[in-house]
PDB file of C-alpha atoms and ligand atoms in Angstrom:
ATOM      1  CA  UNK A  29    -174.972  47.309 -31.085  1.00 53.00           C
ATOM      2  CA  UNK A  30    -177.038  49.772 -28.816  1.00 75.00           C
ATOM      3  CA  UNK A  31    -175.525  48.646 -25.527  1.00 89.00           C
ATOM      4  CA  UNK A  32    -172.071  49.387 -27.234  1.00 92.00           C
ATOM      5  CA  UNK A  33    -173.349  52.913 -28.220  1.00 94.00           C
ATOM      6  CA  UNK A  34    -174.696  53.405 -24.710  1.00 95.00           C
ATOM      7  CA  UNK A  35    -171.351  52.335 -23.181  1.00 95.00           C
ATOM      8  CA  UNK A  36    -169.332  54.638 -25.515  1.00 96.00           C
ATOM      9  CA  UNK A  37    -171.674  57.681 -24.639  1.00 97.00           C
ATOM     10  CA  UNK A  38    -171.177  56.879 -21.034  1.00 96.00           C
ATOM     11  CA  UNK A  39    -167.383  56.790 -21.334  1.00 96.00           C
ATOM     12  CA  UNK A  40    -167.414  60.151 -23.251  1.00 97.00           C
ATOM     13  CA  UNK A  41    -169.813  61.779 -20.491  1.00 97.00           C
ATOM     14  CA  UNK A  42    -167.670  60.363 -17.435  1.00 96.00           C
ATOM     15  CA  UNK A  43    -164.588  61.708 -18.941  1.00 96.00           C
ATOM     16  CA  UNK A  44    -165.783  65.332 -19.919  1.00 97.00           C
ATOM     17  CA  UNK A  45    -165.072  68.221 -17.681  1.00 97.00           C
ATOM     18  CA  UNK A  46    -168.249  70.221 -18.610  1.00 98.00           C
ATOM     19  CA  UNK A  47    -171.322  68.350 -19.758  1.00 98.00           C
ATOM     20  CA  UNK A  48    -174.235  70.708 -20.800  1.00 98.00           C
ATOM     21  CA  UNK A  49    -177.633  68.849 -21.898  1.00 98.00           C
ATOM     22  CA  UNK A  50    -179.960  70.504 -24.100  1.00 98.00           C
ATOM     23  CA  UNK A  51    -183.709  69.232 -24.083  1.00 98.00           C
ATOM     24  CA  UNK A  52    -186.871  69.691 -26.413  1.00 96.00           C
ATOM     25  CA  UNK A  53    -190.422  68.576 -26.399  1.00 93.00           C
ATOM     26  CA  UNK A  54    -189.409  64.664 -27.033  1.00 95.00           C
ATOM     27  CA  UNK A  55    -188.204  64.427 -23.260  1.00 97.00           C
ATOM     28  CA  UNK A  56    -191.767  65.266 -21.980  1.00 96.00           C
ATOM     29  CA  UNK A  57    -193.669  63.095 -24.556  1.00 94.00           C
ATOM     30  CA  UNK A  58    -193.473  60.220 -21.948  1.00 95.00           C
ATOM     31  CA  UNK A  59    -194.837  62.584 -19.218  1.00 95.00           C
ATOM     32  CA  UNK A  60    -197.973  62.645 -21.506  1.00 90.00           C
ATOM     33  CA  UNK A  61    -197.286  66.043 -23.103  1.00 88.00           C
ATOM     34  CA  UNK A  62    -197.193  65.924 -26.915  1.00 82.00           C
ATOM     35  CA  UNK A  63    -194.520  67.591 -29.002  1.00 81.00           C
ATOM     36  CA  UNK A  64    -195.792  70.583 -31.109  1.00 78.00           C
ATOM     37  CA  UNK A  65    -195.440  68.948 -34.559  1.00 74.00           C
ATOM     38  CA  UNK A  66    -195.798  65.836 -36.031  1.00 71.00           C
ATOM     39  CA  UNK A  67    -198.844  63.296 -36.293  1.00 72.00           C
ATOM     40  CA  UNK A  68    -199.819  63.566 -32.481  1.00 71.00           C
ATOM     41  CA  UNK A  69    -198.633  67.089 -32.160  1.00 75.00           C
ATOM     42  CA  UNK A  70    -200.356  69.686 -30.150  1.00 74.00           C
ATOM     43  CA  UNK A  71    -200.767  71.852 -33.349  1.00 75.00           C
ATOM     44  CA  UNK A  72    -203.009  69.191 -35.178  1.00 75.00           C
ATOM     45  CA  UNK A  73    -205.669  70.445 -32.503  1.00 76.00           C
ATOM     46  CA  UNK A  74    -204.840  73.820 -31.615  1.00 77.00           C
ATOM     47  CA  UNK A  75    -204.042  76.680 -34.208  1.00 81.00           C
ATOM     48  CA  UNK A  76    -200.683  78.089 -33.276  1.00 83.00           C
ATOM     49  CA  UNK A  77    -201.869  81.542 -33.943  1.00 88.00           C
ATOM     50  CA  UNK A  78    -203.058  81.611 -30.214  1.00 85.00           C
ATOM     51  CA  UNK A  79    -199.289  82.031 -29.302  1.00 88.00           C
ATOM     52  CA  UNK A  80    -198.774  84.939 -31.707  1.00 91.00           C
ATOM     53  CA  UNK A  81    -197.831  87.969 -29.860  1.00 92.00           C
ATOM     54  CA  UNK A  82    -199.888  90.373 -32.140  1.00 92.00           C
ATOM     55  CA  UNK A  83    -202.854  87.918 -32.245  1.00 94.00           C
ATOM     56  CA  UNK A  84    -202.655  87.757 -28.457  1.00 94.00           C
ATOM     57  CA  UNK A  85    -203.192  91.493 -28.042  1.00 95.00           C
ATOM     58  CA  UNK A  86    -205.990  91.647 -30.523  1.00 94.00           C
ATOM     59  CA  UNK A  87    -207.931  88.780 -29.326  1.00 94.00           C
ATOM     60  CA  UNK A  88    -206.626  88.151 -25.730  1.00 94.00           C
ATOM     61  CA  UNK A  89    -209.969  86.060 -24.897  1.00 94.00           C
ATOM     62  CA  UNK A  90    -209.563  83.529 -27.686  1.00 92.00           C
ATOM     63  CA  UNK A  91    -205.745  83.359 -26.991  1.00 93.00           C
ATOM     64  CA  UNK A  92    -206.330  82.894 -23.270  1.00 95.00           C
ATOM     65  CA  UNK A  93    -208.908  80.298 -23.541  1.00 92.00           C
ATOM     66  CA  UNK A  94    -206.421  78.083 -25.516  1.00 90.00           C
ATOM     67  CA  UNK A  95    -203.452  78.974 -23.252  1.00 92.00           C
ATOM     68  CA  UNK A  96    -205.448  78.050 -19.909  1.00 91.00           C
ATOM     69  CA  UNK A  97    -206.527  74.489 -21.435  1.00 86.00           C
ATOM     70  CA  UNK A  98    -203.450  73.668 -22.980  1.00 84.00           C
ATOM     71  CA  UNK A  99    -200.704  75.373 -20.860  1.00 86.00           C
ATOM     72  CA  UNK A 100    -202.228  75.364 -17.184  1.00 88.00           C
ATOM     73  CA  UNK A 101    -205.034  72.560 -17.156  1.00 84.00           C
ATOM     74  CA  UNK A 102    -203.307  70.009 -19.441  1.00 80.00           C
ATOM     75  CA  UNK A 103    -199.619  70.813 -18.886  1.00 79.00           C
ATOM     76  CA  UNK A 104    -200.473  71.072 -15.237  1.00 80.00           C
ATOM     77  CA  UNK A 105    -201.338  67.426 -14.756  1.00 85.00           C
ATOM     78  CA  UNK A 106    -197.859  66.070 -16.312  1.00 91.00           C
ATOM     79  CA  UNK A 107    -195.159  64.798 -13.958  1.00 95.00           C
ATOM     80  CA  UNK A 108    -191.495  64.411 -14.457  1.00 97.00           C
ATOM     81  CA  UNK A 109    -190.436  60.987 -15.829  1.00 98.00           C
ATOM     82  CA  UNK A 110    -187.496  58.711 -15.554  1.00 98.00           C
ATOM     83  CA  UNK A 111    -185.456  60.638 -18.094  1.00 98.00           C
ATOM     84  CA  UNK A 112    -186.032  64.035 -16.250  1.00 98.00           C
ATOM     85  CA  UNK A 113    -184.847  62.356 -12.964  1.00 98.00           C
ATOM     86  CA  UNK A 114    -181.823  60.584 -14.421  1.00 98.00           C
ATOM     87  CA  UNK A 115    -180.736  63.952 -15.593  1.00 98.00           C
ATOM     88  CA  UNK A 116    -180.841  65.403 -11.971  1.00 98.00           C
ATOM     89  CA  UNK A 117    -179.239  62.313 -10.760  1.00 97.00           C
ATOM     90  CA  UNK A 118    -176.405  62.816 -12.903  1.00 98.00           C
ATOM     91  CA  UNK A 119    -176.385  66.420 -12.029  1.00 98.00           C
ATOM     92  CA  UNK A 120    -176.231  65.709  -8.470  1.00 97.00           C
ATOM     93  CA  UNK A 121    -173.300  62.953  -9.225  1.00 96.00           C
ATOM     94  CA  UNK A 122    -171.378  66.068 -10.715  1.00 96.00           C
ATOM     95  CA  UNK A 123    -171.653  64.725 -14.369  1.00 97.00           C
ATOM     96  CA  UNK A 124    -174.123  67.195 -15.895  1.00 98.00           C
ATOM     97  CA  UNK A 125    -173.252  70.955 -15.129  1.00 98.00           C
ATOM     98  CA  UNK A 126    -176.321  72.564 -16.688  1.00 98.00           C
ATOM     99  CA  UNK A 127    -179.513  71.876 -18.755  1.00 98.00           C
ATOM    100  CA  UNK A 128    -180.655  74.232 -21.535  1.00 98.00           C
ATOM    101  CA  UNK A 129    -184.435  73.238 -22.176  1.00 98.00           C
ATOM    102  CA  UNK A 130    -186.871  74.642 -24.913  1.00 97.00           C
ATOM    103  CA  UNK A 131    -189.679  73.257 -22.627  1.00 95.00           C
ATOM    104  CA  UNK A 132    -191.761  75.410 -20.689  1.00 93.00           C
ATOM    105  CA  UNK A 133    -193.461  72.660 -18.406  1.00 92.00           C
ATOM    106  CA  UNK A 134    -191.297  72.830 -15.382  1.00 93.00           C
ATOM    107  CA  UNK A 135    -190.644  69.236 -15.319  1.00 96.00           C
ATOM    108  CA  UNK A 136    -186.520  69.419 -14.802  1.00 98.00           C
ATOM    109  CA  UNK A 137    -186.848  71.629 -11.813  1.00 96.00           C
ATOM    110  CA  UNK A 138    -189.754  69.317 -10.488  1.00 96.00           C
ATOM    111  CA  UNK A 139    -187.376  66.389 -10.963  1.00 98.00           C
ATOM    112  CA  UNK A 140    -184.620  68.188  -8.925  1.00 98.00           C
ATOM    113  CA  UNK A 141    -182.440  69.588 -11.374  1.00 98.00           C
ATOM    114  CA  UNK A 142    -180.884  73.035 -10.183  1.00 98.00           C
ATOM    115  CA  UNK A 143    -178.943  74.532 -12.950  1.00 97.00           C
ATOM    116  CA  UNK A 144    -181.768  74.918 -15.465  1.00 98.00           C
ATOM    117  CA  UNK A 145    -181.834  77.516 -18.341  1.00 97.00           C
ATOM    118  CA  UNK A 146    -185.500  78.031 -19.776  1.00 97.00           C
ATOM    119  CA  UNK A 147    -184.718  78.995 -23.122  1.00 97.00           C
ATOM    120  CA  UNK A 148    -188.294  79.638 -24.065  1.00 96.00           C
ATOM    121  CA  UNK A 149    -189.337  80.900 -20.593  1.00 95.00           C
ATOM    122  CA  UNK A 150    -192.033  79.277 -18.383  1.00 93.00           C
ATOM    123  CA  UNK A 151    -195.593  78.849 -17.392  1.00 91.00           C
ATOM    124  CA  UNK A 152    -194.977  79.481 -13.512  1.00 91.00           C
ATOM    125  CA  UNK A 153    -194.819  83.171 -13.843  1.00 94.00           C
ATOM    126  CA  UNK A 154    -196.847  85.715 -15.550  1.00 96.00           C
ATOM    127  CA  UNK A 155    -196.361  89.569 -16.171  1.00 96.00           C
ATOM    128  CA  UNK A 156    -198.690  92.660 -16.179  1.00 97.00           C
ATOM    129  CA  UNK A 157    -198.630  93.871 -19.878  1.00 95.00           C
ATOM    130  CA  UNK A 158    -199.237  97.405 -18.420  1.00 95.00           C
ATOM    131  CA  UNK A 159    -197.246  97.651 -15.361  1.00 97.00           C
ATOM    132  CA  UNK A 160    -194.884  94.854 -15.565  1.00 96.00           C
ATOM    133  CA  UNK A 161    -195.498  93.670 -12.271  1.00 96.00           C
ATOM    134  CA  UNK A 162    -194.290  89.707 -12.035  1.00 96.00           C
ATOM    135  CA  UNK A 163    -196.604  87.161 -10.440  1.00 97.00           C
ATOM    136  CA  UNK A 164    -196.558  83.371  -9.714  1.00 95.00           C
ATOM    137  CA  UNK A 165    -199.260  81.485 -11.105  1.00 91.00           C
ATOM    138  CA  UNK A 166    -200.650  80.942  -7.715  1.00 91.00           C
ATOM    139  CA  UNK A 167    -201.148  84.591  -6.834  1.00 93.00           C
ATOM    140  CA  UNK A 168    -203.562  85.396  -9.835  1.00 91.00           C
ATOM    141  CA  UNK A 169    -206.910  84.201 -10.819  1.00 91.00           C
ATOM    142  CA  UNK A 170    -206.663  81.977 -13.846  1.00 89.00           C
ATOM    143  CA  UNK A 171    -210.306  81.149 -14.143  1.00 90.00           C
ATOM    144  CA  UNK A 172    -211.046  84.568 -15.426  1.00 93.00           C
ATOM    145  CA  UNK A 173    -211.758  84.849 -19.078  1.00 93.00           C
ATOM    146  CA  UNK A 174    -208.584  87.298 -19.188  1.00 95.00           C
ATOM    147  CA  UNK A 175    -206.335  86.945 -16.028  1.00 96.00           C
ATOM    148  CA  UNK A 176    -205.611  90.413 -14.908  1.00 95.00           C
ATOM    149  CA  UNK A 177    -203.209  92.250 -12.719  1.00 96.00           C
ATOM    150  CA  UNK A 178    -204.281  92.348  -9.088  1.00 93.00           C
ATOM    151  CA  UNK A 179    -202.607  96.130  -8.820  1.00 94.00           C
ATOM    152  CA  UNK A 180    -203.716  97.798 -12.003  1.00 95.00           C
ATOM    153  CA  UNK A 181    -205.889  95.390 -13.927  1.00 94.00           C
ATOM    154  CA  UNK A 182    -203.717  94.991 -16.817  1.00 95.00           C
ATOM    155  CA  UNK A 183    -203.900  92.121 -18.783  1.00 96.00           C
ATOM    156  CA  UNK A 184    -201.347  89.359 -17.743  1.00 96.00           C
ATOM    157  CA  UNK A 185    -199.126  87.397 -20.166  1.00 96.00           C
ATOM    158  CA  UNK A 186    -197.580  84.129 -19.268  1.00 96.00           C
ATOM    159  CA  UNK A 187    -193.647  84.250 -19.302  1.00 95.00           C
ATOM    160  CA  UNK A 188    -193.299  81.998 -22.064  1.00 94.00           C
ATOM    161  CA  UNK A 189    -191.872  82.924 -25.487  1.00 94.00           C
ATOM    162  CA  UNK A 190    -194.640  83.723 -28.011  1.00 93.00           C
ATOM    163  CA  UNK A 191    -194.171  83.625 -31.803  1.00 89.00           C
ATOM    164  CA  UNK A 192    -192.752  87.125 -32.517  1.00 87.00           C
ATOM    165  CA  UNK A 193    -191.092  87.612 -29.101  1.00 93.00           C
ATOM    166  CA  UNK A 194    -187.343  87.324 -28.263  1.00 92.00           C
ATOM    167  CA  UNK A 195    -185.400  84.868 -26.025  1.00 95.00           C
ATOM    168  CA  UNK A 196    -185.225  86.349 -22.489  1.00 93.00           C
ATOM    169  CA  UNK A 197    -181.983  88.143 -22.439  1.00 93.00           C
ATOM    170  CA  UNK A 198    -180.537  86.373 -19.347  1.00 94.00           C
ATOM    171  CA  UNK A 199    -181.162  82.625 -20.662  1.00 95.00           C
ATOM    172  CA  UNK A 200    -179.971  83.587 -24.113  1.00 96.00           C
ATOM    173  CA  UNK A 201    -176.782  84.887 -22.907  1.00 97.00           C
ATOM    174  CA  UNK A 202    -176.199  82.303 -20.076  1.00 97.00           C
ATOM    175  CA  UNK A 203    -177.151  79.372 -22.670  1.00 97.00           C
ATOM    176  CA  UNK A 204    -174.614  80.749 -25.186  1.00 97.00           C
ATOM    177  CA  UNK A 205    -171.964  80.909 -22.516  1.00 97.00           C
ATOM    178  CA  UNK A 206    -172.713  77.185 -21.731  1.00 98.00           C
ATOM    179  CA  UNK A 207    -172.641  76.020 -25.472  1.00 97.00           C
ATOM    180  CA  UNK A 208    -169.249  77.776 -26.033  1.00 97.00           C
ATOM    181  CA  UNK A 209    -168.045  76.215 -22.762  1.00 97.00           C
ATOM    182  CA  UNK A 210    -169.143  72.570 -22.778  1.00 97.00           C
ATOM    183  CA  UNK A 211    -166.789  69.672 -24.042  1.00 97.00           C
ATOM    184  CA  UNK A 212    -169.903  67.358 -24.393  1.00 98.00           C
ATOM    185  CA  UNK A 213    -173.423  68.361 -25.180  1.00 98.00           C
ATOM    186  CA  UNK A 214    -176.273  65.828 -24.686  1.00 98.00           C
ATOM    187  CA  UNK A 215    -179.107  66.745 -26.865  1.00 98.00           C
ATOM    188  CA  UNK A 216    -182.450  64.961 -26.151  1.00 98.00           C
ATOM    189  CA  UNK A 217    -185.698  64.871 -28.034  1.00 97.00           C
ATOM    190  CA  UNK A 218    -185.442  67.874 -30.249  1.00 95.00           C
ATOM    191  CA  UNK A 219    -185.985  68.242 -33.997  1.00 92.00           C
ATOM    192  CA  UNK A 220    -183.328  71.006 -34.406  1.00 90.00           C
ATOM    193  CA  UNK A 221    -185.814  73.194 -36.291  1.00 86.00           C
ATOM    194  CA  UNK A 222    -186.734  75.826 -33.827  1.00 87.00           C
ATOM    195  CA  UNK A 223    -184.497  79.083 -33.932  1.00 91.00           C
ATOM    196  CA  UNK A 224    -182.530  80.465 -32.520  1.00 94.00           C
ATOM    197  CA  UNK A 225    -182.344  77.567 -29.867  1.00 92.00           C
ATOM    198  CA  UNK A 226    -181.258  75.095 -32.611  1.00 94.00           C
ATOM    199  CA  UNK A 227    -178.138  76.574 -33.166  1.00 96.00           C
ATOM    200  CA  UNK A 228    -176.659  75.947 -29.768  1.00 97.00           C
ATOM    201  CA  UNK A 229    -175.535  72.464 -30.416  1.00 97.00           C
ATOM    202  CA  UNK A 230    -174.002  73.790 -33.671  1.00 97.00           C
ATOM    203  CA  UNK A 231    -171.914  76.432 -31.641  1.00 97.00           C
ATOM    204  CA  UNK A 232    -170.843  73.709 -29.086  1.00 98.00           C
ATOM    205  CA  UNK A 233    -169.740  71.419 -32.140  1.00 97.00           C
ATOM    206  CA  UNK A 234    -167.897  74.553 -33.561  1.00 96.00           C
ATOM    207  CA  UNK A 235    -166.244  74.866 -30.365  1.00 95.00           C
ATOM    208  CA  UNK A 236    -164.964  71.185 -30.494  1.00 95.00           C
ATOM    209  CA  UNK A 237    -167.710  69.730 -28.112  1.00 97.00           C
ATOM    210  CA  UNK A 238    -168.639  66.197 -28.636  1.00 98.00           C
ATOM    211  CA  UNK A 239    -172.372  65.729 -29.354  1.00 98.00           C
ATOM    212  CA  UNK A 240    -174.509  62.959 -28.057  1.00 98.00           C
ATOM    213  CA  UNK A 241    -177.971  62.817 -29.154  1.00 98.00           C
ATOM    214  CA  UNK A 242    -181.049  60.767 -28.154  1.00 98.00           C
ATOM    215  CA  UNK A 243    -184.135  60.663 -30.182  1.00 97.00           C
ATOM    216  CA  UNK A 244    -186.475  58.190 -31.599  1.00 95.00           C
ATOM    217  CA  UNK A 245    -185.774  59.258 -35.011  1.00 95.00           C
ATOM    218  CA  UNK A 246    -183.244  60.979 -36.982  1.00 95.00           C
ATOM    219  CA  UNK A 247    -183.313  64.791 -36.488  1.00 94.00           C
ATOM    220  CA  UNK A 248    -181.540  67.562 -38.381  1.00 93.00           C
ATOM    221  CA  UNK A 249    -178.314  67.224 -36.043  1.00 95.00           C
ATOM    222  CA  UNK A 250    -178.298  63.499 -37.175  1.00 95.00           C
ATOM    223  CA  UNK A 251    -178.796  64.197 -40.666  1.00 94.00           C
ATOM    224  CA  UNK A 252    -176.314  67.141 -40.741  1.00 91.00           C
ATOM    225  CA  UNK A 253    -173.661  64.958 -38.764  1.00 93.00           C
ATOM    226  CA  UNK A 254    -173.763  67.391 -35.942  1.00 95.00           C
ATOM    227  CA  UNK A 255    -174.307  64.441 -33.496  1.00 97.00           C
ATOM    228  CA  UNK A 256    -171.228  62.224 -32.998  1.00 97.00           C
ATOM    229  CA  UNK A 257    -173.123  59.352 -31.295  1.00 97.00           C
ATOM    230  CA  UNK A 258    -176.555  58.815 -32.085  1.00 97.00           C
ATOM    231  CA  UNK A 259    -178.819  56.809 -29.345  1.00 97.00           C
ATOM    232  CA  UNK A 260    -181.880  56.114 -31.017  1.00 96.00           C
ATOM    233  CA  UNK A 261    -184.844  55.407 -28.876  1.00 96.00           C
ATOM    234  CA  UNK A 262    -187.176  56.936 -25.951  1.00 97.00           C
ATOM    235  CA  UNK A 263    -185.776  59.389 -23.621  1.00 98.00           C
ATOM    236  CA  UNK A 264    -186.639  57.270 -20.877  1.00 98.00           C
ATOM    237  CA  UNK A 265    -184.905  54.047 -21.957  1.00 97.00           C
ATOM    238  CA  UNK A 266    -181.856  55.642 -23.210  1.00 97.00           C
ATOM    239  CA  UNK A 267    -181.329  57.980 -20.073  1.00 97.00           C
ATOM    240  CA  UNK A 268    -182.021  55.144 -17.602  1.00 97.00           C
ATOM    241  CA  UNK A 269    -179.624  52.972 -19.590  1.00 96.00           C
ATOM    242  CA  UNK A 270    -176.942  55.884 -19.518  1.00 97.00           C
ATOM    243  CA  UNK A 271    -177.353  56.534 -15.910  1.00 96.00           C
ATOM    244  CA  UNK A 272    -176.718  52.962 -14.854  1.00 95.00           C
ATOM    245  CA  UNK A 273    -173.829  52.751 -17.250  1.00 95.00           C
ATOM    246  CA  UNK A 274    -172.341  55.897 -15.828  1.00 95.00           C
ATOM    247  CA  UNK A 275    -172.982  55.468 -12.149  1.00 94.00           C
ATOM    248  CA  UNK A 276    -173.353  52.033 -11.259  1.00 84.00           C
ATOM    249  CA  UNK A 277    -170.430  50.453  -9.971  1.00 64.00           C
ATOM    250  CA  UNK A 278    -169.187  47.154 -11.819  1.00 58.00           C
ATOM    251  CA  UNK A 279    -169.787  44.190  -9.569  1.00 49.00           C
TER     252      UNK A 279
HETATM  253  P1  LIG B  12    -190.499  69.060 -31.745  1.00 89.42           P
HETATM  254  O1  LIG B  12    -192.171  69.033 -31.290  1.00 89.42           O
HETATM  255  O2  LIG B  12    -190.237  69.950 -32.749  1.00 89.42           O
HETATM  256  O3  LIG B  12    -189.817  67.821 -31.758  1.00 89.42           O
HETATM  257  C1  LIG B  12    -189.948  66.700 -30.778  1.00 89.42           C
HETATM  258  C2  LIG B  12    -188.663  65.895 -31.084  1.00 89.42           C
HETATM  259  O4  LIG B  12    -188.679  64.671 -29.979  1.00 89.42           O
HETATM  260  C3  LIG B  12    -188.697  64.972 -32.571  1.00 89.42           C
HETATM  261  O5  LIG B  12    -187.445  65.095 -33.025  1.00 89.42           O
HETATM  262  C4  LIG B  12    -189.089  63.898 -31.850  1.00 89.42           C
HETATM  263  O6  LIG B  12    -188.693  62.582 -32.794  1.00 89.42           O
HETATM  264  C5  LIG B  12    -188.504  63.503 -30.393  1.00 89.42           C
HETATM  265  N1  LIG B  12    -189.329  62.496 -29.523  1.00 89.42           N
HETATM  266  C6  LIG B  12    -190.718  62.334 -29.624  1.00 89.42           C
HETATM  267  N2  LIG B  12    -190.907  61.371 -28.745  1.00 89.42           N
HETATM  268  C7  LIG B  12    -189.874  61.195 -28.115  1.00 89.42           C
HETATM  269  C8  LIG B  12    -189.126  60.403 -26.745  1.00 89.42           C
HETATM  270  N3  LIG B  12    -190.307  59.591 -26.265  1.00 89.42           N
HETATM  271  N4  LIG B  12    -187.905  60.343 -26.692  1.00 89.42           N
HETATM  272  C9  LIG B  12    -187.056  61.039 -27.341  1.00 89.42           C
HETATM  273  N5  LIG B  12    -187.314  61.711 -28.484  1.00 89.42           N
HETATM  274  C10 LIG B  12    -188.721  61.735 -28.670  1.00 89.42           C
HETATM  275  O7  LIG B  12    -189.861  69.980 -30.410  1.00 89.42           O
HETATM  276  P2  LIG B  12    -188.829  70.844 -30.045  1.00 89.42           P
HETATM  277  O8  LIG B  12    -187.737  70.773 -31.118  1.00 89.42           O
HETATM  278  O9  LIG B  12    -188.498  70.896 -28.985  1.00 89.42           O
HETATM  279  O10 LIG B  12    -189.419  72.222 -30.520  1.00 89.42           O
HETATM  280  C11 LIG B  12    -190.682  72.680 -30.460  1.00 89.42           C
HETATM  281  C12 LIG B  12    -191.085  73.933 -29.673  1.00 89.42           C
HETATM  282  O11 LIG B  12    -192.087  73.533 -28.943  1.00 89.42           O
HETATM  283  C13 LIG B  12    -189.882  74.075 -28.553  1.00 89.42           C
HETATM  284  O12 LIG B  12    -189.711  75.433 -28.525  1.00 89.42           O
HETATM  285  C14 LIG B  12    -190.542  73.668 -27.273  1.00 89.42           C
HETATM  286  O13 LIG B  12    -190.558  75.017 -26.448  1.00 89.42           O
HETATM  287  C15 LIG B  12    -192.053  73.865 -27.586  1.00 89.42           C
HETATM  288  N6  LIG B  12    -192.750  72.921 -26.672  1.00 89.42           N
HETATM  289  C16 LIG B  12    -192.507  72.604 -25.535  1.00 89.42           C
HETATM  290  C17 LIG B  12    -193.220  71.535 -24.908  1.00 89.42           C
HETATM  291  C18 LIG B  12    -192.969  71.299 -23.324  1.00 89.42           C
HETATM  292  O14 LIG B  12    -192.886  72.156 -22.571  1.00 89.42           O
HETATM  293  N7  LIG B  12    -193.233  69.961 -22.892  1.00 89.42           N
HETATM  294  C19 LIG B  12    -194.041  70.559 -25.488  1.00 89.42           C
HETATM  295  C20 LIG B  12    -194.365  70.937 -27.028  1.00 89.42           C
HETATM  296  C21 LIG B  12    -193.738  71.898 -27.522  1.00 89.42           C
END
């Protein structure tokens, strides 16, 4: 049954002209990064308030302590998994045109994907909240209780989207364009609950794209019949099977 669905999805992807992939926390779970919500989720151990923009400015030391442990020490140890690598191979083979990711873990880029739109920003760079200079994480002292700008000593903020903050303009515009342009969207490991990112597959569907979804369980996209093909299983298993079905020559 599942093999038939894989072959069906592979045929759709092979015939498509513009495949866009949208990923969520689920694709990085097998790299050792838990998702935010659910039983094993990050928010069971941390209070999401540390990523609230207002709280960050009022309690920078407390916010920064959690941000460092979570997004620099812990995320820093994660490595790309076979699902990230399969997507990169499919891009190099000309099948995948771009990836829109809600993740901030840099693992698509690490796996070699080139056209990656980081909808919620990233942990690689930080901006001074006073003079707006931008630094790579290697250029700043992340061991300080509150990391500061080498130029004017202003507080640094990581360039990922906090609660209460807008989506980076360039990423929002280009992701929207990709959602309108694609004829197939492959969604991997996202609940479909985080706005406005969750609207992109719906926009693609309205523009007549076929939607293929990979998730270990039903998401809002499955339940609301946004997905045309649902591949239930782990991202690594499903992506490797899809990749083989698309790229391997029949013997
Ligand atoms: P989510 O936490 O709401 O949902 C994760 C989804 O992944 C669920 O639907 C779950 O069933 C599925 N899933 C879990 N393990 C999977 C696996 N092995 N294979 C396939 N699917 C699997 O994630 P979300 O919808 O992406 O939204 C949460 C927000 O939190 C996003 O904005 C994201 O930026 C952020 N986030 C990022 C990271 C990261 O950068 N790796 C980690 C946690 C949260």
